[in-house]
Amino acid sequence: MDDKQKAQAVFAALLFTPAAAWFITAKAVYGFTPQDVRQRLPYLFKNTFELWPLWSALLVGVVLGIVIAVLIVRLNRTVFAGAHFDKFYRGTKLTSAKHLARETTDRKLPQITIAAVPVPVDAENTHFSIGGATGTGKSTIFKEMMFGLLQRGDRMVVTDPDGEFLSAFYRPGKDKILNPYDSRTEGWNFFNEMQDDYDFERYAKSIIQPSDSSESEEWNDYGRMLFREVARKLFNTSRQPTMRDVFGWTNQRPVEELEAFVKGTAAQALFTGNTRATSSVRFVLSNKLSPHLKMPDGPFSLRDWLADPNGGNLFITWDENMREALHPMISCWVDTIFTSVLGMPVDHSRRIWTFLDELESLDRLPTLGDALTKGRKKGLSVVTGYQSYTQLVRIYGDELAETLLSNHRTTVAMAVGRMGEKTADRLSKALGEHEVMRRKQGTSRRWGQMGTRSENEEVKTERVVSVAEIMALPNLEGFLAFPGNLPVAKYKTEPVTYTRAEPVPGILRTDRVFS
């Protein structure tokens, strides 16, 4: 309803509601027929304020008309902060969070919420991106979603800086933790994921993630080859191989022994006369494999955990002091999870939620693109939080960063810093545009003549939320856009404290890795 229609509706409510109340009362109390209506109505109208049923009806009608007018204004209040327009043609509509919630609520199905707005069930496995600067409320949205999933019984993989989510939602004895510096961690190594020979090809990229530099990526590829062949041979010849065994062969044994060990494999070509190339490959593996040496060995397998419907949730934790040492491992685990999910049978009823907070702090995840485009059939839902679009471009490049974000069908846009123009521009663009018409009136005058009025119609396509609006958003406020033709809602949320009877530390430190 545009402003002109709204004004007409308000006028009608204020005028016709009292008139209708008066007429109905006059007919019911005093009665008149088609034959005597011309005589009775003028008399009743003239004596309205002397006949208490009529003036009471008129008063009730006025009050009711005011109530209807207020409802018309409130229910059609626009969230659009731009210039007034007279007609909407097509594109994105803006609305309030309450109005959107009424459209998305499905009382037959349990739904999770974002800013108290129920998420359409069909949107759950089309992935979610949450963009905003530090302190704007991304964690509040994450926690609200996690709490709803916990109540519903869905399974989650949570990358958790500082253990904030773990301290709120971890269930001892049921959920799992991966962090070599946490005494509660599961024991894990790469070989726990190996079930077939081709798994060495699949998971090698999770261990040695691609680089954004083509020159570095060439050496990474050689490193993957050497790692793959050493790991495969150890798997086939050793009883319980570990990453320490792999590292021993690739980086600690003399070159001659390593060459003899991989003789007859594809990696043998790395030792054909160029000792400098061999040293470069070993250096790559030293950098990529050394974080795995901190991880205690144990039987935990990400593939087995994913396949177990009663396996609980998984928290991958770190704090800022650990970040530099652990980020290759964190990226490895996340990518291994994506690779494993993509290898699972199709199951549209399965739900495995992966929360990636601070995506730009992880190494490049080679399987993330496939997880977003192909994971839906396997029940995968990815929720990504990021602060800077520019950082994503640095890691993934322009085209891949665009592809990754475009496959997140639900967008939550929160405030960004005033210097983060590219990020704000991406969020503004993601919220959509509308095509509207505005009437422009003008008056022209000539000396000695009467003025003439003119009216022109201007049709314009413009963004529904400007870059400046996103930059100026207060903390805990933002815009929510679901897939499809649903309107975009502006929301305001509040911080929620999740308390538990027995507090759980986010990270329970251990000195095991130094012993």
Short mmCIF file of C-alpha atoms in Angstrom, two decimals:
data_model
loop_
_atom_site.label_atom_id
_atom_site.label_comp_id
_atom_site.label_asym_id
_atom_site.label_seq_id
_atom_site.Cartn_x
_atom_site.Cartn_y
_atom_site.Cartn_z
CA MET A 1 0.00 0.00 0.00
CA ASP A 2 1.59 3.27 -1.12
CA ASP A 3 1.15 6.59 0.69
CA LYS A 4 -1.77 7.71 -1.48
CA GLN A 5 -3.70 4.49 -0.89
CA LYS A 6 -2.85 4.66 2.81
CA ALA A 7 -4.23 8.22 3.06
CA GLN A 8 -7.42 7.19 1.26
CA ALA A 9 -7.90 4.23 3.61
CA VAL A 10 -7.38 6.39 6.71
CA PHE A 11 -9.85 8.99 5.41
CA ALA A 12 -12.42 6.28 4.69
CA ALA A 13 -12.00 4.78 8.16
CA LEU A 14 -12.47 8.14 9.91
CA LEU A 15 -15.47 9.16 7.77
CA PHE A 16 -17.43 6.02 7.03
CA THR A 17 -16.99 4.08 10.29
CA PRO A 18 -18.93 6.65 12.43
CA ALA A 19 -21.53 7.02 9.63
CA ALA A 20 -22.02 3.26 9.41
CA ALA A 21 -22.33 2.94 13.21
CA TRP A 22 -24.94 5.74 13.31
CA PHE A 23 -26.99 4.28 10.43
CA ILE A 24 -27.00 0.72 11.83
CA THR A 25 -28.11 1.99 15.26
CA ALA A 26 -30.83 4.22 13.77
CA LYS A 27 -32.18 1.31 11.77
CA ALA A 28 -32.04 -1.12 14.70
CA VAL A 29 -33.46 1.16 17.42
CA TYR A 30 -35.92 3.42 15.63
CA GLY A 31 -36.67 1.48 12.50
CA PHE A 32 -37.68 2.86 9.13
CA THR A 33 -38.91 1.46 5.86
CA PRO A 34 -38.32 2.45 2.25
CA GLN A 35 -41.67 4.24 2.37
CA ASP A 36 -40.90 6.52 5.35
CA VAL A 37 -37.11 6.75 5.18
CA ARG A 38 -37.20 10.24 3.65
CA GLN A 39 -39.21 11.58 6.58
CA ARG A 40 -37.53 9.64 9.41
CA LEU A 41 -33.84 10.06 8.53
CA PRO A 42 -33.76 13.91 8.53
CA TYR A 43 -35.53 13.90 11.90
CA LEU A 44 -33.11 11.37 13.42
CA PHE A 45 -30.11 13.16 11.97
CA LYS A 46 -31.28 16.54 13.29
CA ASN A 47 -31.88 15.13 16.80
CA THR A 48 -28.80 12.91 16.99
CA PHE A 49 -27.35 14.59 20.08
CA GLU A 50 -30.70 14.47 21.89
CA LEU A 51 -31.19 10.73 21.33
CA TRP A 52 -28.58 8.90 23.41
CA PRO A 53 -28.49 5.68 21.27
CA LEU A 54 -27.51 7.74 18.25
CA TRP A 55 -24.87 9.94 19.83
CA SER A 56 -23.46 6.87 21.63
CA ALA A 57 -23.24 5.04 18.30
CA LEU A 58 -21.58 8.06 16.71
CA LEU A 59 -19.03 8.21 19.52
CA VAL A 60 -18.30 4.49 19.27
CA GLY A 61 -17.94 4.86 15.51
CA VAL A 62 -15.45 7.71 15.90
CA VAL A 63 -13.35 5.69 18.37
CA LEU A 64 -13.51 2.61 16.14
CA GLY A 65 -12.57 4.70 13.10
CA ILE A 66 -9.53 6.09 14.91
CA VAL A 67 -8.46 2.57 15.93
CA ILE A 68 -8.82 1.33 12.34
CA ALA A 69 -6.87 4.33 11.03
CA VAL A 70 -4.04 3.74 13.51
CA LEU A 71 -3.90 0.06 12.54
CA ILE A 72 -3.75 0.98 8.86
CA VAL A 73 -0.82 3.30 9.51
CA ARG A 74 1.04 0.89 11.80
CA LEU A 75 0.53 -2.23 9.71
CA ASN A 76 1.66 -0.42 6.57
CA ARG A 77 4.54 1.48 8.13
CA THR A 78 7.46 1.45 5.73
CA VAL A 79 10.96 0.45 6.80
CA PHE A 80 12.44 1.97 3.65
CA ALA A 81 14.53 4.98 4.68
CA GLY A 82 14.90 6.49 1.23
CA ALA A 83 12.84 9.15 -0.52
CA HIS A 84 9.06 8.66 -0.61
CA PHE A 85 7.77 6.84 -3.69
CA ASP A 86 4.23 6.72 -5.06
CA LYS A 87 4.16 3.26 -6.61
CA PHE A 88 6.11 0.01 -6.22
CA TYR A 89 6.59 -2.04 -9.39
CA ARG A 90 8.91 -4.93 -8.59
CA GLY A 91 11.96 -6.07 -6.66
CA THR A 92 12.70 -6.36 -2.95
CA LYS A 93 10.29 -5.10 -0.32
CA LEU A 94 11.33 -3.95 3.15
CA THR A 95 9.28 -4.81 6.21
CA SER A 96 9.52 -5.16 9.98
CA ALA A 97 10.81 -8.29 11.71
CA LYS A 98 7.35 -8.88 13.24
CA HIS A 99 5.68 -8.79 9.83
CA LEU A 100 8.25 -11.17 8.33
CA ALA A 101 7.83 -13.51 11.31
CA ARG A 102 4.10 -13.74 10.58
CA GLU A 103 4.90 -14.77 7.01
CA THR A 104 7.53 -17.39 7.88
CA THR A 105 5.89 -19.07 10.88
CA ASP A 106 4.88 -22.69 10.26
CA ARG A 107 3.05 -24.06 13.29
CA LYS A 108 3.25 -27.62 11.97
CA LEU A 109 7.06 -27.77 12.08
CA PRO A 110 9.67 -26.89 14.74
CA GLN A 111 11.66 -23.90 13.49
CA ILE A 112 14.84 -22.20 14.58
CA THR A 113 14.91 -18.40 14.66
CA ILE A 114 17.13 -15.50 13.67
CA ALA A 115 16.38 -12.31 15.62
CA ALA A 116 13.10 -13.97 16.74
CA VAL A 117 12.07 -14.51 13.09
CA PRO A 118 11.34 -18.19 12.31
CA VAL A 119 13.56 -19.57 9.55
CA PRO A 120 11.56 -21.22 6.73
CA VAL A 121 12.34 -24.94 6.81
CA ASP A 122 12.99 -24.93 3.05
CA ALA A 123 15.72 -22.31 3.59
CA GLU A 124 17.67 -24.31 6.18
CA ASN A 125 19.95 -26.17 3.78
CA THR A 126 20.49 -23.25 1.41
CA HIS A 127 23.16 -21.83 3.77
CA PHE A 128 23.49 -18.57 5.74
CA SER A 129 26.01 -15.72 5.60
CA ILE A 130 26.30 -13.29 8.52
CA GLY A 131 28.41 -10.23 7.74
CA GLY A 132 29.40 -7.52 10.19
CA ALA A 133 32.24 -5.97 12.13
CA THR A 134 33.43 -7.14 15.54
CA GLY A 135 30.96 -6.44 18.33
CA THR A 136 27.91 -5.90 16.10
CA GLY A 137 26.08 -9.02 17.31
CA LYS A 138 27.10 -11.91 15.05
CA SER A 139 27.71 -14.16 18.07
CA THR A 140 24.24 -13.31 19.38
CA ILE A 141 22.71 -14.58 16.11
CA PHE A 142 24.95 -17.67 16.16
CA LYS A 143 23.91 -18.53 19.71
CA GLU A 144 20.22 -18.06 18.98
CA MET A 145 20.47 -20.49 16.07
CA MET A 146 22.52 -23.01 18.07
CA PHE A 147 20.08 -22.92 20.98
CA GLY A 148 17.19 -23.66 18.62
CA LEU A 149 19.09 -26.52 17.00
CA LEU A 150 20.01 -27.97 20.38
CA GLN A 151 16.35 -27.95 21.39
CA ARG A 152 15.37 -29.59 18.11
CA GLY A 153 18.08 -32.23 18.28
CA ASP A 154 19.99 -31.31 15.10
CA ARG A 155 23.73 -31.95 15.01
CA MET A 156 26.34 -29.19 14.80
CA VAL A 157 29.99 -28.64 13.95
CA VAL A 158 31.08 -25.37 15.57
CA THR A 159 34.33 -23.52 14.94
CA ASP A 160 34.61 -21.67 18.20
CA PRO A 161 37.08 -18.82 18.87
CA ASP A 162 37.70 -18.58 22.64
CA GLY A 163 35.32 -21.48 23.37
CA GLU A 164 32.40 -19.05 23.76
CA PHE A 165 29.85 -21.37 22.16
CA LEU A 166 31.23 -24.45 23.89
CA SER A 167 30.84 -22.87 27.33
CA ALA A 168 27.16 -22.24 26.58
CA PHE A 169 26.12 -25.43 24.79
CA TYR A 170 28.67 -28.23 25.35
CA ARG A 171 27.22 -31.43 26.88
CA PRO A 172 29.93 -33.44 28.69
CA GLY A 173 29.87 -37.11 27.82
CA LYS A 174 27.92 -36.54 24.60
CA ASP A 175 29.66 -33.84 22.56
CA LYS A 176 33.22 -33.89 21.20
CA ILE A 177 36.07 -31.36 21.30
CA LEU A 178 39.07 -30.98 18.99
CA ASN A 179 41.89 -28.80 20.35
CA PRO A 180 45.32 -30.24 21.23
CA TYR A 181 45.67 -27.62 23.98
CA ASP A 182 42.42 -28.68 25.69
CA SER A 183 42.58 -31.64 28.08
CA ARG A 184 39.11 -32.79 26.94
CA THR A 185 40.11 -33.17 23.29
CA GLU A 186 39.57 -36.34 21.29
CA GLY A 187 42.66 -38.10 19.99
CA TRP A 188 42.82 -37.90 16.18
CA ASN A 189 45.10 -38.41 13.25
CA PHE A 190 44.78 -38.39 9.48
CA PHE A 191 44.84 -42.17 9.14
CA ASN A 192 41.57 -42.50 11.07
CA GLU A 193 39.78 -41.18 7.97
CA MET A 194 41.32 -43.66 5.52
CA GLN A 195 38.92 -46.37 4.34
CA ASP A 196 39.81 -46.75 0.66
CA ASP A 197 42.88 -46.15 -1.47
CA TYR A 198 41.33 -43.11 -3.17
CA ASP A 199 40.86 -41.45 0.23
CA PHE A 200 44.54 -40.46 0.15
CA GLU A 201 43.78 -38.34 -2.93
CA ARG A 202 40.63 -36.82 -1.39
CA TYR A 203 42.03 -35.89 1.99
CA ALA A 204 45.53 -34.77 0.97
CA LYS A 205 44.12 -31.36 0.02
CA SER A 206 42.63 -31.04 3.50
CA ILE A 207 46.09 -31.54 5.01
CA ILE A 208 47.88 -29.24 2.56
CA GLN A 209 45.38 -26.55 1.62
CA PRO A 210 45.67 -24.71 -1.70
CA SER A 211 47.55 -21.41 -1.76
CA ASP A 212 46.33 -18.18 -3.34
CA SER A 213 49.73 -17.89 -5.04
CA SER A 214 50.21 -19.97 -8.20
CA GLU A 215 53.94 -20.34 -7.51
CA SER A 216 53.34 -21.54 -3.95
CA GLU A 217 50.55 -23.82 -5.12
CA GLU A 218 52.94 -25.60 -7.48
CA TRP A 219 55.17 -26.55 -4.54
CA ASN A 220 52.12 -27.41 -2.45
CA ASP A 221 51.09 -29.85 -5.17
CA TYR A 222 54.49 -31.55 -5.04
CA GLY A 223 54.17 -31.63 -1.26
CA ARG A 224 50.78 -33.34 -1.53
CA MET A 225 52.26 -35.94 -3.83
CA LEU A 226 55.07 -36.78 -1.42
CA PHE A 227 52.74 -36.77 1.59
CA ARG A 228 50.21 -38.94 -0.21
CA GLU A 229 52.70 -41.60 -1.25
CA VAL A 230 54.48 -41.75 2.12
CA ALA A 231 51.16 -41.92 3.98
CA ARG A 232 49.80 -44.60 1.65
CA LYS A 233 52.91 -46.77 2.06
CA LEU A 234 52.89 -46.39 5.85
CA PHE A 235 49.18 -47.27 5.93
CA ASN A 236 49.83 -50.45 3.93
CA THR A 237 52.97 -51.53 5.80
CA SER A 238 52.51 -50.33 9.40
CA ARG A 239 50.10 -51.51 12.04
CA GLN A 240 49.04 -48.15 13.50
CA PRO A 241 50.68 -45.36 11.52
CA THR A 242 50.62 -41.80 12.87
CA MET A 243 51.35 -38.34 11.51
CA ARG A 244 54.56 -38.42 13.51
CA ASP A 245 55.63 -41.40 11.41
CA VAL A 246 54.81 -39.49 8.22
CA PHE A 247 56.73 -36.44 9.43
CA GLY A 248 59.68 -38.64 10.37
CA TRP A 249 59.94 -39.94 6.83
CA THR A 250 59.20 -36.70 4.96
CA ASN A 251 61.30 -34.34 7.08
CA GLN A 252 63.70 -36.16 9.42
CA ARG A 253 65.12 -39.14 7.56
CA PRO A 254 68.05 -38.62 5.19
CA VAL A 255 67.06 -37.87 1.60
CA GLU A 256 68.54 -41.17 0.42
CA GLU A 257 66.33 -43.18 2.79
CA LEU A 258 63.24 -41.20 1.77
CA GLU A 259 64.03 -41.74 -1.92
CA ALA A 260 64.35 -45.47 -1.34
CA PHE A 261 61.09 -45.52 0.66
CA VAL A 262 59.04 -43.96 -2.17
CA LYS A 263 60.76 -45.85 -5.00
CA GLY A 264 58.19 -47.15 -7.44
CA THR A 265 55.60 -44.47 -6.55
CA ALA A 266 54.67 -41.20 -8.26
CA ALA A 267 56.82 -39.34 -5.71
CA GLN A 268 60.02 -40.95 -7.02
CA ALA A 269 60.16 -38.26 -9.71
CA LEU A 270 60.85 -35.64 -7.02
CA PHE A 271 64.34 -37.10 -6.46
CA THR A 272 65.62 -37.07 -10.03
CA GLY A 273 68.73 -34.97 -9.62
CA ASN A 274 67.34 -31.68 -8.29
CA THR A 275 68.21 -31.59 -4.58
CA ARG A 276 66.99 -27.99 -4.27
CA ALA A 277 63.52 -29.00 -5.42
CA THR A 278 63.49 -31.86 -2.93
CA SER A 279 64.45 -29.48 -0.14
CA SER A 280 61.64 -27.09 -1.13
CA VAL A 281 59.07 -29.89 -1.03
CA ARG A 282 60.28 -31.01 2.39
CA PHE A 283 60.09 -27.42 3.62
CA VAL A 284 56.43 -27.22 2.50
CA LEU A 285 55.64 -30.41 4.42
CA SER A 286 57.51 -29.20 7.48
CA ASN A 287 55.22 -26.16 7.58
CA LYS A 288 52.00 -28.07 6.89
CA LEU A 289 52.55 -31.21 8.97
CA SER A 290 54.20 -29.83 12.11
CA PRO A 291 50.87 -28.62 13.63
CA HIS A 292 49.62 -32.23 13.47
CA LEU A 293 52.42 -33.32 15.79
CA LYS A 294 50.77 -31.40 18.62
CA MET A 295 47.58 -33.45 18.32
CA PRO A 296 47.37 -36.51 20.61
CA ASP A 297 46.75 -39.76 18.76
CA GLY A 298 43.50 -41.60 19.36
CA PRO A 299 40.71 -43.49 17.62
CA PHE A 300 38.38 -40.54 16.92
CA SER A 301 37.31 -40.38 13.27
CA LEU A 302 35.39 -37.48 11.77
CA ARG A 303 33.83 -39.81 9.18
CA ASP A 304 32.61 -42.24 11.82
CA TRP A 305 31.33 -39.38 13.97
CA LEU A 306 29.36 -37.92 11.07
CA ALA A 307 27.84 -41.31 10.28
CA ASP A 308 26.67 -41.81 13.88
CA PRO A 309 23.27 -40.09 14.34
CA ASN A 310 23.81 -40.18 18.11
CA GLY A 311 27.32 -38.72 17.96
CA GLY A 312 26.38 -35.35 19.48
CA ASN A 313 27.98 -32.06 18.45
CA LEU A 314 31.60 -31.18 17.68
CA PHE A 315 33.39 -28.06 18.93
CA ILE A 316 36.67 -26.98 17.32
CA THR A 317 38.15 -24.41 19.70
CA TRP A 318 41.11 -22.05 19.99
CA ASP A 319 41.99 -18.72 21.50
CA GLU A 320 44.06 -15.90 20.05
CA ASN A 321 47.29 -17.20 21.61
CA MET A 322 46.76 -20.59 19.94
CA ARG A 323 45.48 -19.29 16.62
CA GLU A 324 48.76 -19.12 14.71
CA ALA A 325 49.74 -22.62 15.81
CA LEU A 326 46.33 -24.19 15.18
CA HIS A 327 44.79 -22.54 12.13
CA PRO A 328 46.24 -25.14 9.69
CA MET A 329 44.71 -27.89 11.85
CA ILE A 330 41.37 -26.08 12.14
CA SER A 331 41.19 -25.65 8.38
CA CYS A 332 42.16 -29.30 7.93
CA TRP A 333 39.38 -30.53 10.21
CA VAL A 334 36.71 -28.33 8.62
CA ASP A 335 37.71 -29.36 5.12
CA THR A 336 37.85 -33.03 6.15
CA ILE A 337 34.28 -32.69 7.46
CA PHE A 338 33.09 -31.20 4.16
CA THR A 339 34.87 -33.91 2.17
CA SER A 340 33.34 -36.60 4.37
CA VAL A 341 29.80 -35.19 4.17
CA LEU A 342 29.99 -35.03 0.38
CA GLY A 343 30.88 -38.73 0.39
CA MET A 344 27.79 -39.67 2.42
CA PRO A 345 24.60 -41.10 0.86
CA VAL A 346 21.87 -38.67 -0.21
CA ASP A 347 19.49 -37.99 2.70
CA HIS A 348 17.20 -34.95 2.55
CA SER A 349 16.03 -35.49 6.13
CA ARG A 350 19.58 -35.36 7.57
CA ARG A 351 20.74 -32.11 9.16
CA ILE A 352 24.41 -31.41 9.87
CA TRP A 353 24.99 -27.74 10.63
CA THR A 354 28.48 -26.27 10.27
CA PHE A 355 29.09 -22.89 11.92
CA LEU A 356 32.16 -21.12 10.52
CA ASP A 357 32.77 -18.05 12.64
CA GLU A 358 35.50 -15.75 11.27
CA LEU A 359 35.79 -17.53 7.91
CA GLU A 360 38.59 -15.22 6.82
CA SER A 361 40.76 -16.41 9.74
CA LEU A 362 40.86 -19.94 8.27
CA ASP A 363 43.13 -21.11 5.48
CA ARG A 364 41.57 -21.57 2.06
CA LEU A 365 39.13 -24.49 2.27
CA PRO A 366 39.34 -26.38 -1.04
CA THR A 367 36.05 -28.23 -0.53
CA LEU A 368 33.96 -25.28 0.70
CA GLY A 369 32.64 -24.47 -2.77
CA ASP A 370 31.51 -28.05 -3.36
CA ALA A 371 30.03 -28.20 0.15
CA LEU A 372 27.86 -25.16 -0.59
CA THR A 373 26.75 -26.30 -4.04
CA LYS A 374 26.43 -30.06 -3.48
CA GLY A 375 25.99 -30.47 0.28
CA ARG A 376 22.26 -29.75 0.27
CA LYS A 377 21.35 -33.26 -0.85
CA LYS A 378 23.49 -34.69 1.93
CA GLY A 379 21.79 -32.60 4.63
CA LEU A 380 24.60 -30.07 5.08
CA SER A 381 23.76 -26.54 6.24
CA VAL A 382 26.60 -24.00 6.43
CA VAL A 383 26.41 -20.82 8.53
CA THR A 384 29.28 -18.46 7.76
CA GLY A 385 30.32 -15.40 9.73
CA TYR A 386 32.77 -12.89 8.28
CA GLN A 387 33.97 -9.36 8.92
CA SER A 388 35.62 -8.33 5.68
CA TYR A 389 34.77 -9.17 2.08
CA THR A 390 38.22 -7.92 1.05
CA GLN A 391 39.85 -10.57 3.24
CA LEU A 392 37.75 -13.29 1.59
CA VAL A 393 38.89 -12.03 -1.82
CA ARG A 394 42.52 -12.16 -0.65
CA ILE A 395 42.13 -15.84 0.31
CA TYR A 396 39.82 -17.10 -2.43
CA GLY A 397 40.16 -14.59 -5.26
CA ASP A 398 37.38 -12.44 -6.76
CA GLU A 399 35.49 -15.12 -8.66
CA LEU A 400 35.56 -17.82 -5.99
CA ALA A 401 34.68 -15.37 -3.19
CA GLU A 402 31.71 -14.24 -5.27
CA THR A 403 30.68 -17.87 -5.87
CA LEU A 404 30.96 -18.76 -2.19
CA LEU A 405 28.82 -15.86 -0.97
CA SER A 406 26.26 -16.24 -3.76
CA ASN A 407 25.59 -19.80 -2.58
CA HIS A 408 24.58 -18.53 0.86
CA ARG A 409 20.90 -17.89 0.12
CA THR A 410 20.06 -16.30 3.48
CA THR A 411 21.86 -13.03 4.29
CA VAL A 412 22.18 -11.29 7.64
CA ALA A 413 23.70 -7.83 7.20
CA MET A 414 25.05 -6.02 10.26
CA ALA A 415 27.13 -2.88 10.74
CA VAL A 416 30.61 -2.56 9.27
CA GLY A 417 33.24 0.09 9.88
CA ARG A 418 33.08 3.28 7.87
CA MET A 419 36.33 2.32 6.14
CA GLY A 420 34.89 -1.04 5.09
CA GLU A 421 33.16 0.34 2.02
CA LYS A 422 33.57 -2.80 -0.12
CA THR A 423 32.06 -5.03 2.55
CA ALA A 424 29.15 -2.63 3.10
CA ASP A 425 28.63 -2.41 -0.66
CA ARG A 426 28.44 -6.21 -0.98
CA LEU A 427 25.92 -6.43 1.85
CA SER A 428 23.84 -3.60 0.41
CA LYS A 429 23.83 -5.27 -2.99
CA ALA A 430 22.89 -8.65 -1.49
CA LEU A 431 19.77 -7.15 0.13
CA GLY A 432 18.39 -6.28 -3.28
CA GLU A 433 16.87 -3.47 -5.33
CA HIS A 434 13.39 -2.24 -6.13
CA GLU A 435 11.82 -0.43 -9.08
CA VAL A 436 9.58 2.42 -7.97
CA MET A 437 7.78 5.43 -9.42
CA ARG A 438 7.84 8.93 -7.98
CA ARG A 439 5.65 11.81 -9.07
CA LYS A 440 7.38 15.14 -9.39
CA GLN A 441 5.33 18.31 -9.47
CA GLY A 442 6.51 21.68 -10.67
CA THR A 443 5.16 25.17 -11.30
CA SER A 444 6.32 27.41 -14.12
CA ARG A 445 5.56 31.14 -14.26
CA ARG A 446 5.96 33.79 -16.93
CA TRP A 447 5.94 37.52 -16.35
CA GLY A 448 2.39 38.80 -16.43
CA GLN A 449 0.81 35.37 -16.77
CA MET A 450 -0.66 32.85 -14.36
CA GLY A 451 1.55 29.96 -13.32
CA THR A 452 1.06 26.48 -14.79
CA ARG A 453 1.50 23.27 -12.84
CA SER A 454 3.06 20.14 -14.30
CA GLU A 455 3.47 16.59 -13.02
CA ASN A 456 6.03 14.07 -14.23
CA GLU A 457 6.47 10.41 -13.35
CA GLU A 458 10.00 9.13 -12.74
CA VAL A 459 10.65 5.36 -12.65
CA LYS A 460 13.89 4.40 -10.93
CA THR A 461 15.71 1.22 -9.85
CA GLU A 462 17.63 1.63 -6.60
CA ARG A 463 18.95 -0.36 -3.65
CA VAL A 464 16.52 -0.85 -0.79
CA VAL A 465 19.30 -0.45 1.80
CA SER A 466 22.13 1.97 1.10
CA VAL A 467 25.80 1.53 1.95
CA ALA A 468 25.54 4.44 4.39
CA GLU A 469 22.63 2.77 6.22
CA ILE A 470 24.67 -0.38 6.80
CA MET A 471 27.64 1.60 8.05
CA ALA A 472 25.39 3.53 10.46
CA LEU A 473 23.58 0.52 11.95
CA PRO A 474 23.74 0.33 15.76
CA ASN A 475 25.07 -2.84 17.37
CA LEU A 476 22.55 -5.72 17.56
CA GLU A 477 20.55 -4.32 14.64
CA GLY A 478 20.62 -5.46 11.05
CA PHE A 479 18.73 -6.68 8.01
CA LEU A 480 17.55 -10.25 7.39
CA ALA A 481 16.90 -11.62 3.89
CA PHE A 482 15.59 -15.14 3.29
CA PRO A 483 15.61 -16.78 -0.17
CA GLY A 484 12.63 -16.45 -2.49
CA ASN A 485 10.17 -13.59 -2.71
CA LEU A 486 9.93 -12.91 1.01
CA PRO A 487 10.53 -9.28 2.05
CA VAL A 488 13.74 -8.15 3.73
CA ALA A 489 13.26 -7.32 7.40
CA LYS A 490 15.02 -4.80 9.58
CA TYR A 491 15.48 -6.30 13.04
CA LYS A 492 16.69 -5.39 16.49
CA THR A 493 17.79 -8.09 18.89
CA GLU A 494 18.96 -8.19 22.48
CA PRO A 495 21.96 -9.98 24.04
CA VAL A 496 20.97 -13.20 25.80
CA THR A 497 22.92 -14.84 28.62
CA TYR A 498 22.82 -18.64 28.52
CA THR A 499 23.36 -19.91 32.06
CA ARG A 500 23.87 -23.49 33.18
CA ALA A 501 23.78 -25.18 36.58
CA GLU A 502 27.43 -26.24 36.30
CA PRO A 503 29.60 -23.77 34.34
CA VAL A 504 31.81 -25.29 31.64
CA PRO A 505 35.10 -23.58 30.70
CA GLY A 506 35.44 -22.71 27.04
CA ILE A 507 39.00 -24.09 26.98
CA LEU A 508 40.44 -26.35 29.68
CA ARG A 509 44.16 -26.05 29.12
CA THR A 510 46.61 -28.93 29.23
CA ASP A 511 50.39 -29.10 29.11
CA ARG A 512 50.34 -32.52 27.47
CA VAL A 513 51.84 -31.27 24.21
CA PHE A 514 54.95 -30.11 26.07
CA SER A 515 55.49 -33.27 28.12
#
